[in-house]
């Protein structure tokens, strides 16, 4: 009993320490954003540059780290981007840049939550990213969202729906983009799961052309 009580306290202490570490990390990211973007004539331009850099960073980090480790930072940065969008006085180009960054962050949150098995939250983030894509006219975001949706359906065992989403996504993502090529490749994989040899071969050709 003493062992279990001690072990339980140790786990609680370890969990609290890990949580404190995550909070501290999130605070440092937020503090860096607020300090770097303050005192500039082009505050929103600087903020957009920082957000774009963080989008690339978290996209890479999601592929090699635990999604639970990345989620807190992503959410905090997305909240920061949302706060900037609520501020008045932004020029049209500044607002467009912020909307694109917010949409990309929302899609990364969709990916992170889908990896965590929380498909409901993932779909909500997908909706926001699609809305930002439409609002900004930056179709590449919608293409990545289509891939996220197709992946969710695939891992839920709904291969037919995954194929449908991948096909629709190829109609949205601009030709020549990475998102378009990945959607074509995913269609090939989903058709293979269905045993659709002819459809898989055709999708393979489309993927090769896209790449």
mmCIF file of C-alpha atoms in Angstrom:
data_model
loop_
_atom_site.group_PDB
_atom_site.id
_atom_site.type_symbol
_atom_site.label_atom_id
_atom_site.label_comp_id
_atom_site.label_asym_id
_atom_site.label_seq_id
_atom_site.Cartn_x
_atom_site.Cartn_y
_atom_site.Cartn_z
ATOM 1 C CA UNK A 1 0.000 0.000 0.000
ATOM 2 C CA UNK A 2 2.814 2.335 0.898
ATOM 3 C CA UNK A 3 4.359 1.585 -2.500
ATOM 4 C CA UNK A 4 1.120 2.362 -4.322
ATOM 5 C CA UNK A 5 0.568 5.555 -2.315
ATOM 6 C CA UNK A 6 4.137 6.664 -2.982
ATOM 7 C CA UNK A 7 3.905 5.633 -6.638
ATOM 8 C CA UNK A 8 0.634 7.527 -7.023
ATOM 9 C CA UNK A 9 2.118 10.663 -5.456
ATOM 10 C CA UNK A 10 5.160 10.337 -7.701
ATOM 11 C CA UNK A 11 2.967 10.073 -10.798
ATOM 12 C CA UNK A 12 0.920 13.084 -9.668
ATOM 13 C CA UNK A 13 4.063 15.115 -9.037
ATOM 14 C CA UNK A 14 5.481 14.051 -12.389
ATOM 15 C CA UNK A 15 2.244 14.956 -14.159
ATOM 16 C CA UNK A 16 2.090 18.341 -12.410
ATOM 17 C CA UNK A 17 5.709 19.050 -13.344
ATOM 18 C CA UNK A 18 5.035 18.130 -16.976
ATOM 19 C CA UNK A 19 1.941 20.351 -17.014
ATOM 20 C CA UNK A 20 3.919 23.244 -15.512
ATOM 21 C CA UNK A 21 6.573 22.738 -18.196
ATOM 22 C CA UNK A 22 3.958 22.934 -20.959
ATOM 23 C CA UNK A 23 2.444 26.075 -19.446
ATOM 24 C CA UNK A 24 5.876 27.670 -19.118
ATOM 25 C CA UNK A 25 6.639 26.831 -22.753
ATOM 26 C CA UNK A 26 3.358 28.319 -23.916
ATOM 27 C CA UNK A 27 3.998 31.437 -21.884
ATOM 28 C CA UNK A 28 7.446 31.876 -23.416
ATOM 29 C CA UNK A 29 6.070 31.595 -26.940
ATOM 30 C CA UNK A 30 3.333 34.091 -26.174
ATOM 31 C CA UNK A 31 5.751 36.460 -24.420
ATOM 32 C CA UNK A 32 8.131 36.302 -27.387
ATOM 33 C CA UNK A 33 5.306 37.154 -29.797
ATOM 34 C CA UNK A 34 4.062 40.052 -27.694
ATOM 35 C CA UNK A 35 7.521 41.513 -27.076
ATOM 36 C CA UNK A 36 8.790 41.184 -30.656
ATOM 37 C CA UNK A 37 5.628 42.645 -32.186
ATOM 38 C CA UNK A 38 5.317 45.589 -29.805
ATOM 39 C CA UNK A 39 6.799 48.968 -30.589
ATOM 40 C CA UNK A 40 6.846 48.497 -34.365
ATOM 41 C CA UNK A 41 5.133 50.779 -36.842
ATOM 42 C CA UNK A 42 4.177 47.640 -38.781
ATOM 43 C CA UNK A 43 3.080 45.547 -35.794
ATOM 44 C CA UNK A 44 0.717 43.370 -37.809
ATOM 45 C CA UNK A 45 3.316 42.764 -40.515
ATOM 46 C CA UNK A 46 5.870 41.630 -37.954
ATOM 47 C CA UNK A 47 3.248 39.467 -36.245
ATOM 48 C CA UNK A 48 2.347 37.800 -39.551
ATOM 49 C CA UNK A 49 6.015 37.049 -40.256
ATOM 50 C CA UNK A 50 6.319 35.439 -36.809
ATOM 51 C CA UNK A 51 3.116 33.435 -37.259
ATOM 52 C CA UNK A 52 4.220 32.160 -40.681
ATOM 53 C CA UNK A 53 7.513 31.026 -39.168
ATOM 54 C CA UNK A 54 5.648 29.231 -36.381
ATOM 55 C CA UNK A 55 3.327 27.539 -38.891
ATOM 56 C CA UNK A 56 6.352 26.011 -40.644
ATOM 57 C CA UNK A 57 7.908 25.079 -37.291
ATOM 58 C CA UNK A 58 4.808 23.321 -35.936
ATOM 59 C CA UNK A 59 4.129 21.575 -39.243
ATOM 60 C CA UNK A 60 7.579 19.994 -38.979
ATOM 61 C CA UNK A 61 7.256 19.334 -35.251
ATOM 62 C CA UNK A 62 3.924 17.518 -35.618
ATOM 63 C CA UNK A 63 5.612 14.893 -37.787
ATOM 64 C CA UNK A 64 8.224 13.996 -35.160
ATOM 65 C CA UNK A 65 6.666 14.876 -31.775
ATOM 66 C CA UNK A 66 3.716 13.751 -29.709
ATOM 67 C CA UNK A 67 0.605 15.731 -30.762
ATOM 68 C CA UNK A 68 -0.191 16.263 -27.075
ATOM 69 C CA UNK A 69 3.161 18.014 -26.729
ATOM 70 C CA UNK A 70 2.458 20.367 -29.641
ATOM 71 C CA UNK A 71 -1.243 21.038 -29.041
ATOM 72 C CA UNK A 72 -0.874 23.544 -26.180
ATOM 73 C CA UNK A 73 1.545 25.779 -28.052
ATOM 74 C CA UNK A 74 -0.516 25.592 -31.231
ATOM 75 C CA UNK A 75 -3.690 26.566 -29.417
ATOM 76 C CA UNK A 76 -1.986 29.500 -27.694
ATOM 77 C CA UNK A 77 -0.552 30.803 -30.970
ATOM 78 C CA UNK A 78 -3.925 30.383 -32.704
ATOM 79 C CA UNK A 79 -5.581 32.401 -29.909
ATOM 80 C CA UNK A 80 -2.977 35.103 -30.415
ATOM 81 C CA UNK A 81 -3.695 35.200 -34.163
ATOM 82 C CA UNK A 82 -7.422 35.401 -33.462
ATOM 83 C CA UNK A 83 -6.858 38.342 -31.131
ATOM 84 C CA UNK A 84 -4.980 40.204 -33.844
ATOM 85 C CA UNK A 85 -7.843 39.633 -36.279
ATOM 86 C CA UNK A 86 -10.229 41.302 -33.855
ATOM 87 C CA UNK A 87 -8.150 44.485 -33.753
ATOM 88 C CA UNK A 88 -9.440 47.327 -35.964
ATOM 89 C CA UNK A 89 -7.374 49.334 -38.392
ATOM 90 C CA UNK A 90 -5.627 46.557 -40.330
ATOM 91 C CA UNK A 91 -5.114 47.173 -44.044
ATOM 92 C CA UNK A 92 -6.563 44.661 -46.508
ATOM 93 C CA UNK A 93 -3.172 42.991 -47.205
ATOM 94 C CA UNK A 94 -2.363 42.814 -43.485
ATOM 95 C CA UNK A 95 -5.720 41.255 -42.680
ATOM 96 C CA UNK A 96 -5.396 38.770 -45.536
ATOM 97 C CA UNK A 97 -1.982 37.658 -44.264
ATOM 98 C CA UNK A 98 -3.333 37.171 -40.746
ATOM 99 C CA UNK A 99 -6.344 35.222 -42.018
ATOM 100 C CA UNK A 100 -4.062 32.861 -43.953
ATOM 101 C CA UNK A 101 -1.875 32.297 -40.886
ATOM 102 C CA UNK A 102 -4.937 31.674 -38.710
ATOM 103 C CA UNK A 103 -6.308 29.192 -41.253
ATOM 104 C CA UNK A 104 -3.026 27.303 -41.414
ATOM 105 C CA UNK A 105 -2.853 27.142 -37.614
ATOM 106 C CA UNK A 106 -6.435 25.859 -37.465
ATOM 107 C CA UNK A 107 -5.574 23.117 -39.933
ATOM 108 C CA UNK A 108 -2.545 22.126 -37.842
ATOM 109 C CA UNK A 109 -4.845 21.970 -34.808
ATOM 110 C CA UNK A 110 -7.170 19.727 -36.832
ATOM 111 C CA UNK A 111 -4.245 17.421 -37.568
ATOM 112 C CA UNK A 112 -3.079 17.414 -33.940
ATOM 113 C CA UNK A 113 -6.534 16.641 -32.539
ATOM 114 C CA UNK A 114 -7.138 13.942 -35.150
ATOM 115 C CA UNK A 115 -3.853 12.300 -34.120
ATOM 116 C CA UNK A 116 -5.139 12.433 -30.531
ATOM 117 C CA UNK A 117 -8.279 10.569 -31.651
ATOM 118 C CA UNK A 118 -10.523 13.596 -31.065
ATOM 119 C CA UNK A 119 -12.164 13.644 -34.472
ATOM 120 C CA UNK A 120 -15.004 15.926 -33.372
ATOM 121 C CA UNK A 121 -12.647 18.754 -32.419
ATOM 122 C CA UNK A 122 -10.611 18.057 -35.548
ATOM 123 C CA UNK A 123 -13.662 18.585 -37.751
ATOM 124 C CA UNK A 124 -14.459 21.896 -36.025
ATOM 125 C CA UNK A 125 -10.913 23.113 -36.691
ATOM 126 C CA UNK A 126 -11.322 21.928 -40.304
ATOM 127 C CA UNK A 127 -14.438 24.069 -40.660
ATOM 128 C CA UNK A 128 -12.589 27.128 -39.359
ATOM 129 C CA UNK A 129 -9.627 26.516 -41.667
ATOM 130 C CA UNK A 130 -11.971 26.143 -44.664
ATOM 131 C CA UNK A 131 -13.693 29.397 -43.731
ATOM 132 C CA UNK A 132 -10.340 31.186 -43.493
ATOM 133 C CA UNK A 133 -9.358 29.741 -46.873
ATOM 134 C CA UNK A 134 -12.539 31.072 -48.458
ATOM 135 C CA UNK A 135 -12.213 34.439 -46.695
ATOM 136 C CA UNK A 136 -8.625 34.951 -47.834
ATOM 137 C CA UNK A 137 -8.962 33.365 -51.283
ATOM 138 C CA UNK A 138 -5.948 31.172 -50.453
ATOM 139 C CA UNK A 139 -7.148 27.805 -51.771
ATOM 140 C CA UNK A 140 -4.069 25.902 -50.644
ATOM 141 C CA UNK A 141 -5.436 25.858 -47.072
ATOM 142 C CA UNK A 142 -8.679 24.228 -48.233
ATOM 143 C CA UNK A 143 -6.609 21.623 -50.057
ATOM 144 C CA UNK A 144 -4.742 20.700 -46.864
ATOM 145 C CA UNK A 145 -8.043 20.606 -44.963
ATOM 146 C CA UNK A 146 -9.441 18.203 -47.552
ATOM 147 C CA UNK A 147 -6.445 15.939 -46.940
ATOM 148 C CA UNK A 148 -7.006 16.113 -43.179
ATOM 149 C CA UNK A 149 -10.680 15.177 -43.641
ATOM 150 C CA UNK A 150 -9.745 12.346 -46.011
ATOM 151 C CA UNK A 151 -7.193 11.001 -43.532
ATOM 152 C CA UNK A 152 -9.744 11.073 -40.696
ATOM 153 C CA UNK A 153 -12.225 9.109 -42.800
ATOM 154 C CA UNK A 154 -9.498 6.648 -43.834
ATOM 155 C CA UNK A 155 -8.465 5.848 -40.267
ATOM 156 C CA UNK A 156 -12.113 5.536 -39.264
ATOM 157 C CA UNK A 157 -12.374 2.711 -41.812
ATOM 158 C CA UNK A 158 -14.522 4.744 -44.237
ATOM 159 C CA UNK A 159 -12.339 4.258 -47.302
ATOM 160 C CA UNK A 160 -15.087 5.100 -49.825
ATOM 161 C CA UNK A 161 -15.754 8.433 -48.147
ATOM 162 C CA UNK A 162 -12.014 9.030 -47.952
ATOM 163 C CA UNK A 163 -11.749 8.547 -51.733
ATOM 164 C CA UNK A 164 -14.613 10.999 -52.254
ATOM 165 C CA UNK A 165 -12.979 13.605 -50.036
ATOM 166 C CA UNK A 166 -9.611 13.152 -51.774
ATOM 167 C CA UNK A 167 -11.192 13.614 -55.212
ATOM 168 C CA UNK A 168 -13.078 16.727 -54.104
ATOM 169 C CA UNK A 169 -9.909 18.061 -52.532
ATOM 170 C CA UNK A 170 -8.007 17.721 -55.803
ATOM 171 C CA UNK A 171 -10.619 19.974 -57.358
ATOM 172 C CA UNK A 172 -9.941 22.581 -54.670
ATOM 173 C CA UNK A 173 -6.168 22.447 -54.171
ATOM 174 C CA UNK A 174 -4.354 24.283 -56.975
ATOM 175 C CA UNK A 175 -2.492 22.033 -59.418
ATOM 176 C CA UNK A 176 1.227 21.925 -58.734
ATOM 177 C CA UNK A 177 0.871 22.351 -54.964
ATOM 178 C CA UNK A 178 2.074 19.800 -52.435
ATOM 179 C CA UNK A 179 -1.485 19.502 -51.097
ATOM 180 C CA UNK A 180 -2.796 18.503 -54.547
ATOM 181 C CA UNK A 181 -0.100 15.838 -54.981
ATOM 182 C CA UNK A 182 -0.697 14.412 -51.508
ATOM 183 C CA UNK A 183 -4.444 14.237 -52.127
ATOM 184 C CA UNK A 184 -3.867 12.267 -55.324
ATOM 185 C CA UNK A 185 -1.499 9.905 -53.514
ATOM 186 C CA UNK A 186 -3.999 9.453 -50.699
ATOM 187 C CA UNK A 187 -6.764 8.652 -53.184
ATOM 188 C CA UNK A 188 -4.527 5.884 -54.532
ATOM 189 C CA UNK A 189 -4.034 4.452 -51.046
ATOM 190 C CA UNK A 190 -7.735 4.613 -50.156
ATOM 191 C CA UNK A 191 -8.711 2.894 -53.424
ATOM 192 C CA UNK A 192 -6.150 0.187 -52.668
ATOM 193 C CA UNK A 193 -7.876 -0.432 -49.328
ATOM 194 C CA UNK A 194 -11.143 -0.891 -51.225
ATOM 195 C CA UNK A 195 -9.518 -3.381 -53.603
ATOM 196 C CA UNK A 196 -10.250 -1.084 -56.559
ATOM 197 C CA UNK A 197 -7.259 -2.020 -58.739
ATOM 198 C CA UNK A 198 -8.340 -0.017 -61.790
ATOM 199 C CA UNK A 199 -9.185 3.075 -59.756
ATOM 200 C CA UNK A 200 -5.902 2.745 -57.866
ATOM 201 C CA UNK A 201 -3.936 2.638 -61.126
ATOM 202 C CA UNK A 202 -5.697 5.737 -62.440
ATOM 203 C CA UNK A 203 -5.113 7.555 -59.140
ATOM 204 C CA UNK A 204 -1.471 6.521 -59.268
ATOM 205 C CA UNK A 205 -1.124 8.144 -62.715
ATOM 206 C CA UNK A 206 -2.757 11.338 -61.417
ATOM 207 C CA UNK A 207 -0.459 11.375 -58.420
ATOM 208 C CA UNK A 208 2.604 10.927 -60.639
ATOM 209 C CA UNK A 209 1.484 13.797 -62.893
ATOM 210 C CA UNK A 210 0.794 15.994 -59.846
ATOM 211 C CA UNK A 211 4.230 15.287 -58.392
#
